C-alpha positions as a LaTeX table, in Angstrom:
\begin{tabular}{lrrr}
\hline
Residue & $x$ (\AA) & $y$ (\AA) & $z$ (\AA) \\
\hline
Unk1 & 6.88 & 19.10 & $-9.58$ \\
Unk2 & 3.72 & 17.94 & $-8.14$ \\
Unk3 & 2.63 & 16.29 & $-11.67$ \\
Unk4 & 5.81 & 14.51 & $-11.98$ \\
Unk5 & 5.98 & 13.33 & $-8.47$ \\
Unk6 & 2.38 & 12.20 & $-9.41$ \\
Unk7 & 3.11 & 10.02 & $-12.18$ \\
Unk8 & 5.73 & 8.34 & $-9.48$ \\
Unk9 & 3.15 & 8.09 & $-6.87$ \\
Unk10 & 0.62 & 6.19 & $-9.84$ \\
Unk11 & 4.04 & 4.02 & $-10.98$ \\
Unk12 & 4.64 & 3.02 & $-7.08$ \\
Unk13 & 0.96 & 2.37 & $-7.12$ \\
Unk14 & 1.29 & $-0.18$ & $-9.82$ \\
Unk15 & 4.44 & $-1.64$ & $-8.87$ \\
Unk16 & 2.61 & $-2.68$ & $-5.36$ \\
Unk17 & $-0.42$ & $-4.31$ & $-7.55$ \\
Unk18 & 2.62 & $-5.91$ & $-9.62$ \\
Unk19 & 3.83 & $-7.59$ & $-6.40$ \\
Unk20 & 0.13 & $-8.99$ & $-4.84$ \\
Unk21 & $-0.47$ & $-10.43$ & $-8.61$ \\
Unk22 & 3.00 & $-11.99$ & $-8.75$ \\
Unk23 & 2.45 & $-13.52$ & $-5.46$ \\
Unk24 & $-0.76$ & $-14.75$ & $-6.31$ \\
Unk25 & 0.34 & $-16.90$ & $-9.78$ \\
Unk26 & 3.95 & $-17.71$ & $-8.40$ \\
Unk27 & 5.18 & $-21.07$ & $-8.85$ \\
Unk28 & 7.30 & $-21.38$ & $-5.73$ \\
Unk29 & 10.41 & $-23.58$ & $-7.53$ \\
Unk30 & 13.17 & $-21.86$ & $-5.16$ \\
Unk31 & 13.22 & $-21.45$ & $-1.59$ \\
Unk32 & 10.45 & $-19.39$ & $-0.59$ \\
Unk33 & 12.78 & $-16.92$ & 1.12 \\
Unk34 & 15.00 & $-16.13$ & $-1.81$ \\
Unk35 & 11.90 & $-14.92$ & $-3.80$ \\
Unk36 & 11.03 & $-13.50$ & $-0.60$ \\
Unk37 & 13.99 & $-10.86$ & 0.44 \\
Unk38 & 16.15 & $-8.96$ & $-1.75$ \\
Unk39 & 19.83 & $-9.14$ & $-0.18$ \\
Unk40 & 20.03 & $-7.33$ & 3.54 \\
Unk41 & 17.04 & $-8.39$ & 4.54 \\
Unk42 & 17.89 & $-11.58$ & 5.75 \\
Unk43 & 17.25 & $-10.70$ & 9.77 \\
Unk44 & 13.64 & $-10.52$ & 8.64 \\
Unk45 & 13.87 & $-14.12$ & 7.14 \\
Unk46 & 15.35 & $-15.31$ & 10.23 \\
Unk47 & 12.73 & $-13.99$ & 12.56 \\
Unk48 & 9.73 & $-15.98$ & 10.75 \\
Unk49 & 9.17 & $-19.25$ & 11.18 \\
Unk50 & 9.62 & $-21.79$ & 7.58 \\
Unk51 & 6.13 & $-23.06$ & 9.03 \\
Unk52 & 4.68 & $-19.87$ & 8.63 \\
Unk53 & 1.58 & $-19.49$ & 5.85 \\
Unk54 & 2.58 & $-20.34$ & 2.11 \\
Unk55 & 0.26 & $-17.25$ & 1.70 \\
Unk56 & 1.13 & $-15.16$ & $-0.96$ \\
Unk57 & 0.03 & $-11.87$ & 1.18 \\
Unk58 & 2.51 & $-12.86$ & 3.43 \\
Unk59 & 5.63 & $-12.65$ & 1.12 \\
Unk60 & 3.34 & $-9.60$ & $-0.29$ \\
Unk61 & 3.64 & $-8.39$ & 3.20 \\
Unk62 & 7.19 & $-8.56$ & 3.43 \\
Unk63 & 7.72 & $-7.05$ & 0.22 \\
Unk64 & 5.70 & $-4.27$ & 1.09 \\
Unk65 & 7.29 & $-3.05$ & 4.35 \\
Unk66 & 10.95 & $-3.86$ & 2.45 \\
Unk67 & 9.90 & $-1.34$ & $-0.14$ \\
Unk68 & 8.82 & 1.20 & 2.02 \\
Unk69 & 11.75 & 0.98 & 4.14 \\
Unk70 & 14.60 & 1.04 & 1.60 \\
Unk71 & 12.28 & 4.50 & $-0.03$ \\
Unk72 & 11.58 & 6.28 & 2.39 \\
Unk73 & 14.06 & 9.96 & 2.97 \\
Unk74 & 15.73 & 10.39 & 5.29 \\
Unk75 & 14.33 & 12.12 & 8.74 \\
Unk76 & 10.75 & 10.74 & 6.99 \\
Unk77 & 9.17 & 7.83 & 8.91 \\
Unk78 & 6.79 & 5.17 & 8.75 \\
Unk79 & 3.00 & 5.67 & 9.12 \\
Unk80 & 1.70 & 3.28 & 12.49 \\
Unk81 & 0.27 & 1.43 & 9.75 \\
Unk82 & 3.72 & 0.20 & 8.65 \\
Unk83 & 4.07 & $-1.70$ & 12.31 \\
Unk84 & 0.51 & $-2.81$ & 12.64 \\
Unk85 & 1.53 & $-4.69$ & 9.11 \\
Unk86 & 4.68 & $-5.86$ & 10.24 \\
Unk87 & 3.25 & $-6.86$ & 14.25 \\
Unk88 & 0.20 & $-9.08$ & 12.48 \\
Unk89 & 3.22 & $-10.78$ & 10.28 \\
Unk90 & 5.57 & $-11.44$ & 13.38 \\
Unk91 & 2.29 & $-12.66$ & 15.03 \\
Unk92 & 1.77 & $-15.30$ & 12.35 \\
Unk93 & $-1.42$ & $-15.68$ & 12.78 \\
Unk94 & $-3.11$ & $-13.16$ & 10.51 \\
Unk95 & $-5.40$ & $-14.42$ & 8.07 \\
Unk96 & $-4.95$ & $-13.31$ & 4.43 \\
Unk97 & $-8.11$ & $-10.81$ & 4.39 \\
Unk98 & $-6.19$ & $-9.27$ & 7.85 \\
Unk99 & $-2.76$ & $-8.91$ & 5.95 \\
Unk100 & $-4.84$ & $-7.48$ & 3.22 \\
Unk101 & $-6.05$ & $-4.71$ & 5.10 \\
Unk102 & $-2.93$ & $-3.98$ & 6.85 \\
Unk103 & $-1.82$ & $-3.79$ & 3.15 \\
Unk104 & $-4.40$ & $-1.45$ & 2.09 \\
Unk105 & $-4.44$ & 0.32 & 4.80 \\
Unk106 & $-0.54$ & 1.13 & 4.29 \\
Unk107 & $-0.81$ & 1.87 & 0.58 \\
Unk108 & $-3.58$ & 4.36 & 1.38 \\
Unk109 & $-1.44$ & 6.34 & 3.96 \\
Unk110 & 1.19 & 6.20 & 1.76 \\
Unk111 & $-0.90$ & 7.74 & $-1.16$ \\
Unk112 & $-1.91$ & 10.27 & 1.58 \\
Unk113 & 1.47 & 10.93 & 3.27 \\
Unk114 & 3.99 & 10.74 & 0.68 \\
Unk115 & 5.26 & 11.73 & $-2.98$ \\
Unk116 & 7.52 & 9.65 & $-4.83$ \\
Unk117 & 10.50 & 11.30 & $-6.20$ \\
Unk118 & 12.15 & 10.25 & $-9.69$ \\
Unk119 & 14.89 & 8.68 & $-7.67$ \\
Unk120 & 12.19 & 6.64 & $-6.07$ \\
Unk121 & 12.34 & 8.08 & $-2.54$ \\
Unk122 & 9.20 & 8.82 & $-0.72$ \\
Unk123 & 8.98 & 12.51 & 1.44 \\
Unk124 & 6.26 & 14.22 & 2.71 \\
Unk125 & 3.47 & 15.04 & 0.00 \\
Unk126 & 3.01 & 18.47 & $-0.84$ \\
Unk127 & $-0.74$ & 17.97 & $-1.26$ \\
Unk128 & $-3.43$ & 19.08 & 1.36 \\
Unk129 & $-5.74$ & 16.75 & 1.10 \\
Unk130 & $-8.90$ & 19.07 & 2.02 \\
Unk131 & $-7.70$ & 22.12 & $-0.51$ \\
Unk132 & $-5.82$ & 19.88 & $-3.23$ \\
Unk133 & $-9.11$ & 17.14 & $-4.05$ \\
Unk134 & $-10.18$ & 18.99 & $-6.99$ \\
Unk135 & $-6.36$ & 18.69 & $-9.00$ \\
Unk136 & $-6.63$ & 16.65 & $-11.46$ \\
Unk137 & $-2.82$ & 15.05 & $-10.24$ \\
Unk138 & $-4.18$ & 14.23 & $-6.79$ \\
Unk139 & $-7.66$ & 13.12 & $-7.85$ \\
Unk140 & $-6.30$ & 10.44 & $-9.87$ \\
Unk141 & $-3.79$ & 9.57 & $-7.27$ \\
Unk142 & $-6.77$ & 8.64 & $-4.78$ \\
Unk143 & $-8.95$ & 7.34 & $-7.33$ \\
Unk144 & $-5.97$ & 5.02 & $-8.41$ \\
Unk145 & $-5.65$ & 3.41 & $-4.71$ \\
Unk146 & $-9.51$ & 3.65 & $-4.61$ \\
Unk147 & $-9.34$ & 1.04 & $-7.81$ \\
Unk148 & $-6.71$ & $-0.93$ & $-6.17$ \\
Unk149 & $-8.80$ & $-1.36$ & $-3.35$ \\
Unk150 & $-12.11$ & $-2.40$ & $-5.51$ \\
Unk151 & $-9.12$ & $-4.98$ & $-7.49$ \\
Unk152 & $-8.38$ & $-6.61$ & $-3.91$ \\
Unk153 & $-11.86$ & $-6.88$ & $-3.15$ \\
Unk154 & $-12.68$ & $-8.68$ & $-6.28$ \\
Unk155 & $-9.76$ & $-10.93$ & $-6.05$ \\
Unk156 & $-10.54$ & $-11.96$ & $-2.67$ \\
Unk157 & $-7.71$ & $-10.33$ & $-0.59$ \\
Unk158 & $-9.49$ & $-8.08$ & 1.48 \\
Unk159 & $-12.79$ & $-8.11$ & 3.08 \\
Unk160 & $-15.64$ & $-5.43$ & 1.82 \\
Unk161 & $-16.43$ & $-4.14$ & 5.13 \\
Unk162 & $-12.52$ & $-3.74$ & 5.78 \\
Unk163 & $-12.27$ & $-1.89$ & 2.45 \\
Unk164 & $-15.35$ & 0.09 & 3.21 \\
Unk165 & $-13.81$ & 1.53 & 6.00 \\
Unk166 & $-10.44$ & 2.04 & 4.53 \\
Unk167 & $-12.22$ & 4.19 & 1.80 \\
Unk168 & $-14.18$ & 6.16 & 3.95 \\
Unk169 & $-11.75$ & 6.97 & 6.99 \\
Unk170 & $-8.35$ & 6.92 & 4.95 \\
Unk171 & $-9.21$ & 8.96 & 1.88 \\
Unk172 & $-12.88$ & 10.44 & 1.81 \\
Unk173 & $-12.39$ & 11.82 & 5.84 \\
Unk174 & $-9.09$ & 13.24 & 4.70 \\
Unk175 & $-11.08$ & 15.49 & 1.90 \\
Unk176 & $-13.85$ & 16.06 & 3.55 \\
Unk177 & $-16.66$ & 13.83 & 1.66 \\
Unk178 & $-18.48$ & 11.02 & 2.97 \\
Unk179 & $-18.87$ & 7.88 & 0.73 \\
Unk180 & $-21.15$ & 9.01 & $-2.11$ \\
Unk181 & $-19.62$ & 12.04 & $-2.42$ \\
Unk182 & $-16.22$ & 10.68 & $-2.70$ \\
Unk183 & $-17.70$ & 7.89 & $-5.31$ \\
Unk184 & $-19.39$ & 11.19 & $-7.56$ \\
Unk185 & $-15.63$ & 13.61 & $-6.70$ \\
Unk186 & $-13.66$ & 10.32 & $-8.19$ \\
Unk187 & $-16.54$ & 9.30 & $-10.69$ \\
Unk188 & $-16.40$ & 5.89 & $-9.47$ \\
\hline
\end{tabular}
């Protein structure tokens, strides 16, 4: 179970990196709202302003908290990071390095927090971080967000400081390592 629920944690992994790229190289022919929200989420297309950011993290943003919403179980909620993302979005006036980190910081608590079920629902992991580090299914689950972060870094969507500390209090704290030994555990 935990292998399989693995290989859906890497998939949901790569369908958020899917969405940031996407974002980045979209020609925006339609209204940017219908590439925006799939159907029912119109009350969140209502609250933000049509002279809000043509920022690509934005829609990102959206698309993001959408995903996790309509996934997660039943009775199984939201890290805070979910509502610091979507309070810097109804603030409008996050910068794109800021809605990256919110970003990050969400898809590492969700790596953390959650397995994804075939169905595609997220519940409450059945790792422990601190005894689970050295199996080989949840090793390459954090070094997989670890990448990700390293990919948004390069691309310019999140500040290195800001990933820095993503890295080193969301995953390497959570397994007890500090940076290098995280980098030598994941062979980074």
């Amino acid at each position: 179970v935990k292998i399989f629920n693995f290989a859906i944690d890497v998939a949901m992994a790569g369908f958020f990196l899917s969405i940031y790229l996407q974002s980045l190289i979209q020609v925006q022919h339609f209204s940017r709202y219908a590439l925006i929200f799939p159907s029912g989420a119109n009350e969140r297309a209502a609250r933000t302003s049509l002279s809000s950011s043509n920022d690509p993290l934005v829609d990102a943003s959206y698309k993001s908290l959408d995903f996790m919403k309509e996934n997660l179980a039943p009775g199984v909620f939201p890290p805070p990071e979910y509502k610091m993302l979507e309070e810097a979005l109804e603030s409008g006036s996050a910068t794109s390095k800021e809605l990256g980190n919110h970003i990050y910081s969400l898809m590492c608590e969700q790596t953390m927090l959650y397995d994804t079920a075939r169905d595609g629902i997220m519940t409450v992991t059945l790792f422990d971080p601190k005894q689970d580090s050295n199996i080989p299914e949840f090793k390459a689950k954090m070094k997989n967000i670890y990448t990700y972060g390293i990919q948004m870094l390069l691309s310019g969507l999140i500040d290195e400081g800001d990933l820095q500390t993503c890295v080193l209090d969301r995953l390497a704290a959570r397994v007890g390592m500090d940076g290098k030994q995280l980098d030598e555990h994941l062979e980074m």
